[in-house]
Coordinates of C-alpha atoms and ligand atoms in Angstrom, one line a residue:
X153 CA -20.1 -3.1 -13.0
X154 CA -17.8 -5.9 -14.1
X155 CA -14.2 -6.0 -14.0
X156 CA -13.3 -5.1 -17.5
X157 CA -10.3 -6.9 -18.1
X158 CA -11.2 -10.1 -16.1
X159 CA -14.8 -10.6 -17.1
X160 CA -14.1 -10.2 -20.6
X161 CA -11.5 -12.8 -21.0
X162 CA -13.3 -15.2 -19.1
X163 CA -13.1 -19.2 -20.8
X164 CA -10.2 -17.6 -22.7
X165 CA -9.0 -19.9 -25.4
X166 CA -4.8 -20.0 -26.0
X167 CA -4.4 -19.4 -29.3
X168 CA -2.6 -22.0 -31.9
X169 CA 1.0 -22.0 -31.7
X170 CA 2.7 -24.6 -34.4
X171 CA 6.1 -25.8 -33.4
X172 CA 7.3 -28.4 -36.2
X173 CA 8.9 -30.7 -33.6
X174 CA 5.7 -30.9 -31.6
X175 CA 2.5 -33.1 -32.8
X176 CA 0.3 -33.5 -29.4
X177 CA -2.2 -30.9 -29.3
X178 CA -3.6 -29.1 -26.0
X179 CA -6.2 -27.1 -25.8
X180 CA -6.4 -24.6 -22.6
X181 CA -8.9 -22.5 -21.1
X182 CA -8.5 -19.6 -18.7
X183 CA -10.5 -18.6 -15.9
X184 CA -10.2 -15.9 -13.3
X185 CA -7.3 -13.6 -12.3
X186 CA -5.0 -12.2 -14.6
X187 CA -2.9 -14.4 -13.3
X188 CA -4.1 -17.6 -14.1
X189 CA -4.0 -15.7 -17.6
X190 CA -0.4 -15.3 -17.1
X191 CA -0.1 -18.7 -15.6
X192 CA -1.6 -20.1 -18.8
X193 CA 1.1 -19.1 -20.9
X194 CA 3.6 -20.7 -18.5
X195 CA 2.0 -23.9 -18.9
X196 CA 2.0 -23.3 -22.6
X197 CA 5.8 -22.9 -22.4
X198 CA 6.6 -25.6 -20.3
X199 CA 4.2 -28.1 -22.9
X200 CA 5.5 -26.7 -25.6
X201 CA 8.9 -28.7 -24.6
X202 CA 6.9 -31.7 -24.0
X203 CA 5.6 -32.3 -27.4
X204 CA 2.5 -29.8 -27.4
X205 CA 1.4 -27.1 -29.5
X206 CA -1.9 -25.1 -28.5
X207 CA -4.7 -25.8 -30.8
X208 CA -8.2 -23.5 -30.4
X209 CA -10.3 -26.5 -32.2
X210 CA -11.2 -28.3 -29.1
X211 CA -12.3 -31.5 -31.0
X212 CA -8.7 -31.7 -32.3
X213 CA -7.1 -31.6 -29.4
X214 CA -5.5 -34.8 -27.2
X215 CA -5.1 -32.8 -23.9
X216 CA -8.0 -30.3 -22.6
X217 CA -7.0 -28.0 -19.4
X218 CA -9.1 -25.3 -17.7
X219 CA -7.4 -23.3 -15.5
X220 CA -10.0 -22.3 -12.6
X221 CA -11.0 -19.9 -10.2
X222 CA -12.3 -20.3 -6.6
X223 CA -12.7 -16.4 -5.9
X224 CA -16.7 -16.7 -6.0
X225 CA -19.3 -19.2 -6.3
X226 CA -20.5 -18.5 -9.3
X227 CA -16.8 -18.8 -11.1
X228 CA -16.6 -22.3 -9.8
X229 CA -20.5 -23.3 -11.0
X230 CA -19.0 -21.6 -14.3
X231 CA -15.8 -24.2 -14.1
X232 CA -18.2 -26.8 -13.4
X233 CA -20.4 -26.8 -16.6
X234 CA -17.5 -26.5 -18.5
X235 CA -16.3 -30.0 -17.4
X236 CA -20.0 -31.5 -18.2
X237 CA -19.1 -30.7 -21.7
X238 CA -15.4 -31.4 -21.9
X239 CA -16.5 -35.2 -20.7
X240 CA -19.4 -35.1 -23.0
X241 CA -16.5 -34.7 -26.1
X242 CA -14.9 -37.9 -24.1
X243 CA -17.0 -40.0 -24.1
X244 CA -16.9 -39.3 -28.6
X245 CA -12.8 -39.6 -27.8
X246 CA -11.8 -41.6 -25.5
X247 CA -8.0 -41.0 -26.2
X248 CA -8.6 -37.3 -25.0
X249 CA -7.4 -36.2 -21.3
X250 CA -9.0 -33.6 -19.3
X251 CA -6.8 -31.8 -16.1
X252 CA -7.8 -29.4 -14.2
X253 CA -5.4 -26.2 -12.8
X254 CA -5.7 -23.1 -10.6
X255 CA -7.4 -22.9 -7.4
X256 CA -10.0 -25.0 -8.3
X257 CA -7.5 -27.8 -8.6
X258 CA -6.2 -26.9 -4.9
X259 CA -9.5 -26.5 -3.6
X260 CA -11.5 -29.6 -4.3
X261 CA -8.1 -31.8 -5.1
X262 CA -8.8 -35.4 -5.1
X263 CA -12.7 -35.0 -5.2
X264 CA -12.6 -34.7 -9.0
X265 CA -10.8 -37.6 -9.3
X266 CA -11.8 -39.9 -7.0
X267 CA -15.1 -39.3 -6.0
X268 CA -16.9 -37.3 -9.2
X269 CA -13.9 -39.2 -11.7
X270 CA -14.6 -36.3 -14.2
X271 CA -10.8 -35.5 -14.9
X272 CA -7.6 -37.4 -15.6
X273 CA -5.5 -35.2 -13.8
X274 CA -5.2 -32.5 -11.7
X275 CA -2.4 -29.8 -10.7
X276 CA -1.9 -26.9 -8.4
X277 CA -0.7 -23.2 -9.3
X278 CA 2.8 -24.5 -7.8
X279 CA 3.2 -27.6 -9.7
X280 CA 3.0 -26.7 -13.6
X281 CA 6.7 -27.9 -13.7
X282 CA 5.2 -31.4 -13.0
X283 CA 3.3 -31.5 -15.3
X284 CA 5.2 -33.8 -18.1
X285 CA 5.4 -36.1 -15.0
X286 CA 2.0 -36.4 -14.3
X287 CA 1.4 -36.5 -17.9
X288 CA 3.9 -39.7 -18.3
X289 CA 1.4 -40.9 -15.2
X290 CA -2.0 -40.5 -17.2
X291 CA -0.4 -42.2 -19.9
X292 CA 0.0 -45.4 -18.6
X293 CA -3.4 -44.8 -17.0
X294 CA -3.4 -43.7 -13.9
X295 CA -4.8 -41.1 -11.9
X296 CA -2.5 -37.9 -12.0
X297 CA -2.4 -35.1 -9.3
X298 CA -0.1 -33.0 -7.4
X299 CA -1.3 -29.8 -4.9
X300 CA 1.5 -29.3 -3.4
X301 CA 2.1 -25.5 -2.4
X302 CA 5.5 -24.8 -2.7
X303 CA 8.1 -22.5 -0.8
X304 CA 9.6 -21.0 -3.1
X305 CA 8.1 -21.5 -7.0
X306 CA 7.7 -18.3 -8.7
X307 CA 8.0 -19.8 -12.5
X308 CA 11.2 -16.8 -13.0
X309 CA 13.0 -19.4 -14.8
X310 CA 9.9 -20.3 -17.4
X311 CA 9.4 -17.4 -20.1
X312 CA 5.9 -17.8 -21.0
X313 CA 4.9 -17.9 -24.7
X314 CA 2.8 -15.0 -24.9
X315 CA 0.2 -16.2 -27.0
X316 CA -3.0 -14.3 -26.3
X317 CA -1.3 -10.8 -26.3
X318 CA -1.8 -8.1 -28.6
X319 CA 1.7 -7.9 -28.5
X320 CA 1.3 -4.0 -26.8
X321 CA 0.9 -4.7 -23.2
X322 CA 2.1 -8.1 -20.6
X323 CA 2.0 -8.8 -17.3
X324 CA 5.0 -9.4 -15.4
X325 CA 4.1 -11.7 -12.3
X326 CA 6.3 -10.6 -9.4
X327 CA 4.4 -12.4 -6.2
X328 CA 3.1 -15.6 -5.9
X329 CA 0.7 -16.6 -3.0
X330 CA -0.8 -14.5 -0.3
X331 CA -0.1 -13.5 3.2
X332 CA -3.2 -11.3 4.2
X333 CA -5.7 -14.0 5.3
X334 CA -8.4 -11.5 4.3
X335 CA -11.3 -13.7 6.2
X336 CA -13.4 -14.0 3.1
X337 CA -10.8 -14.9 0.9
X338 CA -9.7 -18.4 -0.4
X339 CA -6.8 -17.3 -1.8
X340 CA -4.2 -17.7 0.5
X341 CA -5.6 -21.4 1.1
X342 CA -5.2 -21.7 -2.7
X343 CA -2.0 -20.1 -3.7
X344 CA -0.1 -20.9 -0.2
X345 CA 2.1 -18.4 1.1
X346 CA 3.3 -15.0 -0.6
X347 CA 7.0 -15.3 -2.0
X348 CA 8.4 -13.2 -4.3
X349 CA 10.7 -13.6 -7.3
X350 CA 13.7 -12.9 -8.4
X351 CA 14.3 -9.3 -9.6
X352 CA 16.6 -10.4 -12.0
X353 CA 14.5 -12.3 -13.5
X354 CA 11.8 -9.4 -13.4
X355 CA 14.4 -7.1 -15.4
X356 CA 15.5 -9.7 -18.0
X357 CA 11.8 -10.4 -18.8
X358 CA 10.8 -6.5 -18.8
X359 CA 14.3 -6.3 -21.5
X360 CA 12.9 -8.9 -23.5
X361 CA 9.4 -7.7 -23.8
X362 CA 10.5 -4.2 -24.5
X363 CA 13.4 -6.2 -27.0
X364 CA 10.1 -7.5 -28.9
X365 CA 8.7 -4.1 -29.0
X366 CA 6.1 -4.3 -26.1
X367 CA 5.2 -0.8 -24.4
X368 CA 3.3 -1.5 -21.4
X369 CA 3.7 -3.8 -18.2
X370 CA 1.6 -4.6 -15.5
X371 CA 3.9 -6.0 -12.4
X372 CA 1.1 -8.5 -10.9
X373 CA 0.8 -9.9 -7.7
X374 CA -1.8 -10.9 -5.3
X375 CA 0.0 -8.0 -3.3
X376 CA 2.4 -6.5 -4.3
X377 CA 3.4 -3.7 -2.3
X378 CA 4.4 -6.7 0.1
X379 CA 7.3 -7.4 -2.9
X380 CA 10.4 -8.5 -0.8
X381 CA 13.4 -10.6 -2.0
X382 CA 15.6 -11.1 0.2
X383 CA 17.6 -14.2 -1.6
X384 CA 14.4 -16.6 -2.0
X385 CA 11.8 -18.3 -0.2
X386 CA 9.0 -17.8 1.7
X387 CA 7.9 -13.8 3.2
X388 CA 7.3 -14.9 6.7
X389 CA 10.4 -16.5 6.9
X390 CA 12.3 -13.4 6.7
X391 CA 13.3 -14.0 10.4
X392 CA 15.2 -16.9 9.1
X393 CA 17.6 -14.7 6.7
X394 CA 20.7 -13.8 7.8
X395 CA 22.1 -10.4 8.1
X396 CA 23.4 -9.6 4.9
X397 CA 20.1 -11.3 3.2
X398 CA 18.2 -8.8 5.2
X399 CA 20.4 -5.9 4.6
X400 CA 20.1 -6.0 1.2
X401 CA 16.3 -7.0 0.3
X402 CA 14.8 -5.6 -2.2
X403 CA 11.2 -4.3 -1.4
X404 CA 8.3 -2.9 -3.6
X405 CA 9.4 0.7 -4.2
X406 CA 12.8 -0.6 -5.5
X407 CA 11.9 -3.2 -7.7
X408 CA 9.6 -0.3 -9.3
X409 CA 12.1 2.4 -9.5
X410 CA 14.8 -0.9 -10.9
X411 CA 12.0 -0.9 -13.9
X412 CA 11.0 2.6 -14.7
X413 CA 14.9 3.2 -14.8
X414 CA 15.6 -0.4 -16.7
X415 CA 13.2 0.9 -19.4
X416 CA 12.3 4.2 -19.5
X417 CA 10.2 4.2 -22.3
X418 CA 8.0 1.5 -20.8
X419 CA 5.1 2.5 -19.5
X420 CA 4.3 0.5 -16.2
X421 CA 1.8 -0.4 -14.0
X422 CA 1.0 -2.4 -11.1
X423 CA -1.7 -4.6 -9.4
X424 CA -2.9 -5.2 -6.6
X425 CA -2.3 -2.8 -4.0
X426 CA -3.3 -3.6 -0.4
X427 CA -3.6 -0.2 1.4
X428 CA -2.3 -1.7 4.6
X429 CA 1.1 -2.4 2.8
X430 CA 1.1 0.3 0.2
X431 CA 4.2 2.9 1.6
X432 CA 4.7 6.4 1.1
X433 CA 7.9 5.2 -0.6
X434 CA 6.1 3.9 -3.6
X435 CA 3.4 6.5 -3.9
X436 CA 7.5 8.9 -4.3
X437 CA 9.3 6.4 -6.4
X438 CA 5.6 6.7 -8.7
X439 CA 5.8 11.1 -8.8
X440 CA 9.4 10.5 -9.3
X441 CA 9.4 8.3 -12.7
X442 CA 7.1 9.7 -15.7
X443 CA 7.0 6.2 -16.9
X444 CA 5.1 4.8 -13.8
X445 CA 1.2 5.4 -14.7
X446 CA -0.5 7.9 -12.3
X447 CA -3.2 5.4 -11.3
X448 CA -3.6 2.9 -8.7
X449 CA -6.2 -0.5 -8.1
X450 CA -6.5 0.3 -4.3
X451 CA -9.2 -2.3 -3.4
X452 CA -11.2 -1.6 0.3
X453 CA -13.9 -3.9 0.3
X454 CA -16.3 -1.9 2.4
X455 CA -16.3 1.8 4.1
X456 CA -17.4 0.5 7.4
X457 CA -15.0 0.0 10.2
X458 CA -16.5 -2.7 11.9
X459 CA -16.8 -4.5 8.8
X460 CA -13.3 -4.0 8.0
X461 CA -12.0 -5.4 10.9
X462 CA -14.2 -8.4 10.6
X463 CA -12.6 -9.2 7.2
X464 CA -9.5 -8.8 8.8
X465 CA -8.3 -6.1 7.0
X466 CA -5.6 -4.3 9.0
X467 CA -6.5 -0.5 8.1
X468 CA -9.2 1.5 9.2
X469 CA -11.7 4.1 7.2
X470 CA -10.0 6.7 8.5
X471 CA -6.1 5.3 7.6
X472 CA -7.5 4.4 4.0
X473 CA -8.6 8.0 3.6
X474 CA -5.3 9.5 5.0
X475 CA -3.5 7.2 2.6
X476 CA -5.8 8.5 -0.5
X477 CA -4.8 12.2 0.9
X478 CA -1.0 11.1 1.0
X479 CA -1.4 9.8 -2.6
X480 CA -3.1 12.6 -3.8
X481 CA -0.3 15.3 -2.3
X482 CA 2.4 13.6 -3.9
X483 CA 0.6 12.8 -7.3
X484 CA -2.4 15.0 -7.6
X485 CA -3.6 13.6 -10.5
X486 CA -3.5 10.0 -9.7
X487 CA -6.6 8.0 -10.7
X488 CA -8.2 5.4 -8.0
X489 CA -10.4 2.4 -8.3
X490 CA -11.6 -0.2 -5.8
X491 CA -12.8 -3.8 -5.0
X492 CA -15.9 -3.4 -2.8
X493 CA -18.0 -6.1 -1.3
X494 CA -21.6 -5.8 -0.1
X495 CA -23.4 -8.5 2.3
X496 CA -20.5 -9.5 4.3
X497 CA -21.7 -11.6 7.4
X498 CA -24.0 -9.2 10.1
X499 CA -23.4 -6.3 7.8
X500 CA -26.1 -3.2 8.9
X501 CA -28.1 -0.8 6.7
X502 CA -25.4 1.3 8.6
X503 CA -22.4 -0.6 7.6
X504 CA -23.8 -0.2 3.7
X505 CA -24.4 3.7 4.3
X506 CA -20.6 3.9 5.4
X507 CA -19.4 2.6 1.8
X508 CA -21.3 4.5 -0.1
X509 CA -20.3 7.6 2.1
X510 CA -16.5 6.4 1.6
X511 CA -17.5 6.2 -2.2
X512 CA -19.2 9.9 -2.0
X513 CA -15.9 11.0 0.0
X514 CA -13.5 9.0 -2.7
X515 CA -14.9 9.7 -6.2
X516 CA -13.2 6.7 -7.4
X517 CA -12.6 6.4 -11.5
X518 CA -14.0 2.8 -11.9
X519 CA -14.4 0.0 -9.4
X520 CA -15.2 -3.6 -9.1
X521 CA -18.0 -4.8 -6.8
X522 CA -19.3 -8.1 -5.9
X523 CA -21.9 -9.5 -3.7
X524 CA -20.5 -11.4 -0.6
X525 CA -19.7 -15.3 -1.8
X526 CA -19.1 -17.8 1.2
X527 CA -15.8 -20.0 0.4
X528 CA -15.3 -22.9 2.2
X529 CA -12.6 -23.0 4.4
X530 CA -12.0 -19.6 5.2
X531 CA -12.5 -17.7 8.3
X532 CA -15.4 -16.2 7.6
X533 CA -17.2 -19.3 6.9
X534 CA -15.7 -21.2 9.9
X535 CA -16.9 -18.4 12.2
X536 CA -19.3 -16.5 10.6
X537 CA -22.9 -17.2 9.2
X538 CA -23.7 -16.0 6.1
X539 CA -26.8 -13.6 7.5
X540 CA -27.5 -11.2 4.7
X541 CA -30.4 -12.0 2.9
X542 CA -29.8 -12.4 -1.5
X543 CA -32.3 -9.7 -1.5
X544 CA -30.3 -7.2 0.7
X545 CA -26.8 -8.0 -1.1
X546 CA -28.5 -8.1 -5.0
X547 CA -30.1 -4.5 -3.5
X548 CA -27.0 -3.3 -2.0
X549 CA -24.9 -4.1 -4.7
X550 CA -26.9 -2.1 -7.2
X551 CA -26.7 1.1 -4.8
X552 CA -23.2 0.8 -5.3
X553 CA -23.1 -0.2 -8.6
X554 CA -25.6 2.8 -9.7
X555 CA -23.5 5.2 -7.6
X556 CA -19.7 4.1 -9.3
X557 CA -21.5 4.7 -12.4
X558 CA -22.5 8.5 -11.6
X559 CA -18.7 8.5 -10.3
X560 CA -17.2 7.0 -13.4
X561 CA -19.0 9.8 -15.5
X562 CA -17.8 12.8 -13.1
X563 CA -13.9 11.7 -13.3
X564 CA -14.6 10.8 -17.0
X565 CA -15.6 14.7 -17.7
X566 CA -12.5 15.5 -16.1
X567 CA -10.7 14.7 -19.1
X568 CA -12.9 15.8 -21.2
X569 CA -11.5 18.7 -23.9
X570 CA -8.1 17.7 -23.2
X571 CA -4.9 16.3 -24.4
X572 CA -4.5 13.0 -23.9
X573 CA -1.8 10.5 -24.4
X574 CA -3.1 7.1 -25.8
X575 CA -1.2 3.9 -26.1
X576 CA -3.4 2.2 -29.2
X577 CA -4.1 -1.7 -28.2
X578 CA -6.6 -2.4 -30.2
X579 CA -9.5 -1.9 -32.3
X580 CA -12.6 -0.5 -30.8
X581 CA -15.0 -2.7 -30.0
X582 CA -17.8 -0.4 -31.6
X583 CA -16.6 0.3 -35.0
X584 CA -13.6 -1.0 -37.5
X585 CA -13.1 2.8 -37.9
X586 CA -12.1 3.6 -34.7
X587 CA -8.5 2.5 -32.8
X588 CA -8.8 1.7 -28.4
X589 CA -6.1 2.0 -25.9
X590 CA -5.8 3.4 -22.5
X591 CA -4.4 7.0 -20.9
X592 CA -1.7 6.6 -18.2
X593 CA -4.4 7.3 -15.7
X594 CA -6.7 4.0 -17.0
X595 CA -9.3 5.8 -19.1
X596 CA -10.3 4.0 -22.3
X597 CA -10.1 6.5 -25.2
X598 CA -11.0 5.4 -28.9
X599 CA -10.7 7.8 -31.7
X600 CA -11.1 7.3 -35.9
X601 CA -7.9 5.0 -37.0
X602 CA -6.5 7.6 -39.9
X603 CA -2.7 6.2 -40.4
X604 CA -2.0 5.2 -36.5
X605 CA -1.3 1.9 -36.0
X606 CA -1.4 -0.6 -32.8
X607 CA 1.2 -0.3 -30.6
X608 CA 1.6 3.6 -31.2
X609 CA 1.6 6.3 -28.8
X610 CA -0.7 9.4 -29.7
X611 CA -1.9 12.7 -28.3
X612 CA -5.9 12.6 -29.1
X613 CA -8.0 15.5 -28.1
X614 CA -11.1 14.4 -26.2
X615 CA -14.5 15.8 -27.3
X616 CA -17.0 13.5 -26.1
X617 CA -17.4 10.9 -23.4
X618 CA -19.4 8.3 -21.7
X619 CA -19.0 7.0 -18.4
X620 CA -16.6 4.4 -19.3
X621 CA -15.1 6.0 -22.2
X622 CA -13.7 9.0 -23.7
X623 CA -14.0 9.6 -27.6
X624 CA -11.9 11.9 -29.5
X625 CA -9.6 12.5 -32.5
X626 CA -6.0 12.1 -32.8
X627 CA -3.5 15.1 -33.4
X628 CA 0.0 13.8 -33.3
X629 CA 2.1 11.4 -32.2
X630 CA 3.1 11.5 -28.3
X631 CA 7.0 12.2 -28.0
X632 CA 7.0 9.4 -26.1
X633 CA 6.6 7.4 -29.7
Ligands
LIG87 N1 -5.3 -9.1 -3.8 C1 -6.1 -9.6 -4.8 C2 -7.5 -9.8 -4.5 C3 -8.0 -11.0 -5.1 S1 -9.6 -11.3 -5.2 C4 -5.9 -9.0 -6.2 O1 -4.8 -9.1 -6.7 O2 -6.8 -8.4 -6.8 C5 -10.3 -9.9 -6.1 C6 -11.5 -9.3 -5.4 O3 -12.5 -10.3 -5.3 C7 -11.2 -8.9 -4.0 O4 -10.6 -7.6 -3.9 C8 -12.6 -8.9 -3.4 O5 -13.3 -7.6 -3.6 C9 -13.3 -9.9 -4.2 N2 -13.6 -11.1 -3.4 C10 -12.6 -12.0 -2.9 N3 -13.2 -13.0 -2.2 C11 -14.6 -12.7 -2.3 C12 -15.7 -13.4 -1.7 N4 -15.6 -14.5 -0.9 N5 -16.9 -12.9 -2.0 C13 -17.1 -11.8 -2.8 N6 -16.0 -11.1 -3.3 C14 -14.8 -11.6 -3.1
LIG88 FE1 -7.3 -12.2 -0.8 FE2 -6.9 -10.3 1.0 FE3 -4.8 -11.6 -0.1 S1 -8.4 -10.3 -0.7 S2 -5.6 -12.2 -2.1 S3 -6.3 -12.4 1.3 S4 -5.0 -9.4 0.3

């Protein structure tokens, strides 16, 4: 099973924004995370003030960027054919510039340039505001790069142009960086070290959005239960901060409650969730707020302990479960879903029968689950050899896959012959008849169009269902319209 929104969007094009002033064009290409998605449409807006509008006709365009992923293997082989063709149109238009962003950019840094000389430039996730800089650099044709992790970028100063949205739903990026050193995970070598930003800034862009009539918001970090401003800069500093810094930080359940009270109307969301920072406080501040969606991304990675541990995970089986059972208490109908990896380094038959007991135990609505990708540079691969045969982890991996399925469908038929409420975001993807959105709890519902309209929050009575979806017909609109 893929992950919906992330797969789908992959080598995501930025859609043509015309300002008259501007008569460069660029041309940028997302990969990954949604938020390198969100990151796109900072770059967009910081361009945009340096003579650029986006264009989606790549021969057109004067600047090509591909923001890139590192997560897995096969995202960065993805990245890499992309550039074959990008320097195939070169070599037709040799006035075109090609840069590379993201992890990918932080990862390999000066090896595109220097050794494989396939790009003219190449920038970090904390260095977008260089890029006119580096641009001025190319220019007068030189090489152009800065990966420099910074302290304290979060981009709350840069509103991004929101080009790609169906104008329904954004994400709000709250975090940047990671703290977790999960030991299979490059992200915290990419992205540096988790700070977080501003909540001002976070409640003037949540007024804006809902000022331009959006209805849904996804606060995004890499973790952001570990949310903590406390004035600026990095989280581990926090020692650093004097009293009154301290006293009056501002941690995850806050910022949420600041938001569901800022705009009640909103519906929000929020994503990731590490379990080992997730508090009881949030899980209250959730059953507290009607606007807060009843559903949480609550990734695990596997259901064995020794495994968990060996990732560096800082939560056992057991604490996971309890924390499920605490959610479930205070919000008994909240929907789950996971992150799960199979064929981590020395993992038993065992080992594999423990996740799919956690899964049997869980009854998660969806979940993402990949095989076990070695990334240079992280622990895992420094101290750990990569021992699971493809066989085992392409076999494994369709165990779990095959068993989220049967999941999906049981939680599915949960809301089956009921009243939902849909937020409409767009139009199904199996028929021009039939509207899409999602319920508060995640579930995709679609249902024949009659007068509704995008953006509009309806009651639809469910009457049939597949694993994935629910399909039903609409009876009013939702007092929440
Ligand atoms: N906290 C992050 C996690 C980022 S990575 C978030 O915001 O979602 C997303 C998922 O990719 C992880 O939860 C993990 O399941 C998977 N992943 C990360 N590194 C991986 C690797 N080396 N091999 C396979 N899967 C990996
Ligand atoms: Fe990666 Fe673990 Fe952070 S999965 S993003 S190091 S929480």
């Amino acid at each position: 099973m893929e992950k919906l929104l992330e797969e789908k969007r992959q080598g995501e094009v930025l859609k043509t924004r015309i300002i008259s002033k501007n008569s460069k064009k660029l041309y940028i290409e997302s990969f990954g995370c949604a938020m390198n998605f969100s990151d796109s449409e900072i770059v967009a807006s910081i361009l945009s003030n340096n003579g650029y509008n986006t264009t989606t006709t790549i021969e057109e365009a004067e600047l090509i960027l591909i923001n890139t992923c590192s997560i897995r293997d096969k995202a960065e082989q993805t990245v890499r054919k992309r550039l074959e063709k990008y320097n195939a149109l070169k070599r037709d238009n040799p006035k075109m510039k090609v840069g590379v962003l993201g992890c990918m950019a932080e990862r390999l840094k000066h090896k595109f340039l220097e050794q494989e000389k396939i790009v003219d430039l190449v920038v970090g996730p904390d260095a977008y505001k260089d890029l006119p800089n580096l641009l001025a650099e190319v220019d007068q044709g030189r090489d152009a790069i800065n990966v420099l992790l910074s302290k304290d970028e979060t981009y709350g100063d840069v509103s991004p142009v929101r080009l790609n949205s169906n104008g329904v739903s954004a994400f709000i990026s709250i975090t940047r960086g990671c703290d977790n050193m999960c030991t299979f995970c490059v992200v915290p070598f990419t992205r540096g070290r988790e700070r977080s930003r501003d909540p001002k800034s976070i409640i003037d862009e949540l007024n804006d959005l809902a000022k331009k009539n959006f209805k849904e918001i996804t606060l995004l970090g890499q973790n952001v239960d570990s949310y903590l401003w406390y004035g600026g800069g990095l989280k581990k500093d926090l020692a650093k901060a004097s009293e009154i810094q301290k006293a009056s930080s501002i941690g995850f359940a806050k910022l949420l409650e600041m938001c569901a009270v800022a705009q009640p109307k909103m519906r929000i969301r929020f994503s990731t969730s590490n379990p080992q920072d997730m508090s009881i406080d949030v899980i209250k501040v959730m059953s507290k707020y009607e606007n807060i969606c009843n559903y949480i991304h609550l990734p695990v990675q596997s259901g064995s302990n020794s495994i968990l541990k060996a990732m560096n995970r800082q939560h056992t089986r057991e604490e996971y479960i309890d924390l499920i059972k605490s959610i479930k208490k205070i919000i008994p109908d909240c929907t789950i879903s996971h992150d799960m990896i199979v064929g981590f380094p020395n993992e038993t038959e065992e080992d594999h029968k423990q996740t799919i007991s956690l899964m049997n135990e869980v009854t998660y609505l969806f979940g993402y689950m990949f095989k076990y990708s070695e990334r240079p540079g992280t622990l895992a691969e420094r101290k750990l050899e990569d021992n699971v045969d493809e066989q085992i982890k392409k076999r494994r991996l369709q165990e779990i896959v095959d068993l989220q399925q049967k999941h999906s469908l049981i939680r599915t038929k949960e809301f089956l012959n009921k009243k939902v409420e849909v937020l409409i975001d767009k139009q199904s993807k199996k028929s021009d008849n039939y509207w899409a959105g999602r319920t508060e709890h995640n579930k995709v519902v679609v249902f024949p169009k009659e007068n509704y309209k995008i953006g509009d929050f309806v009651n639809v009575l469910t009457e049939q269902c597949t694993s994935a979806t629910l399909i039903g017909k609409a009876i009013e609109y939702s007092k929440n319209n």
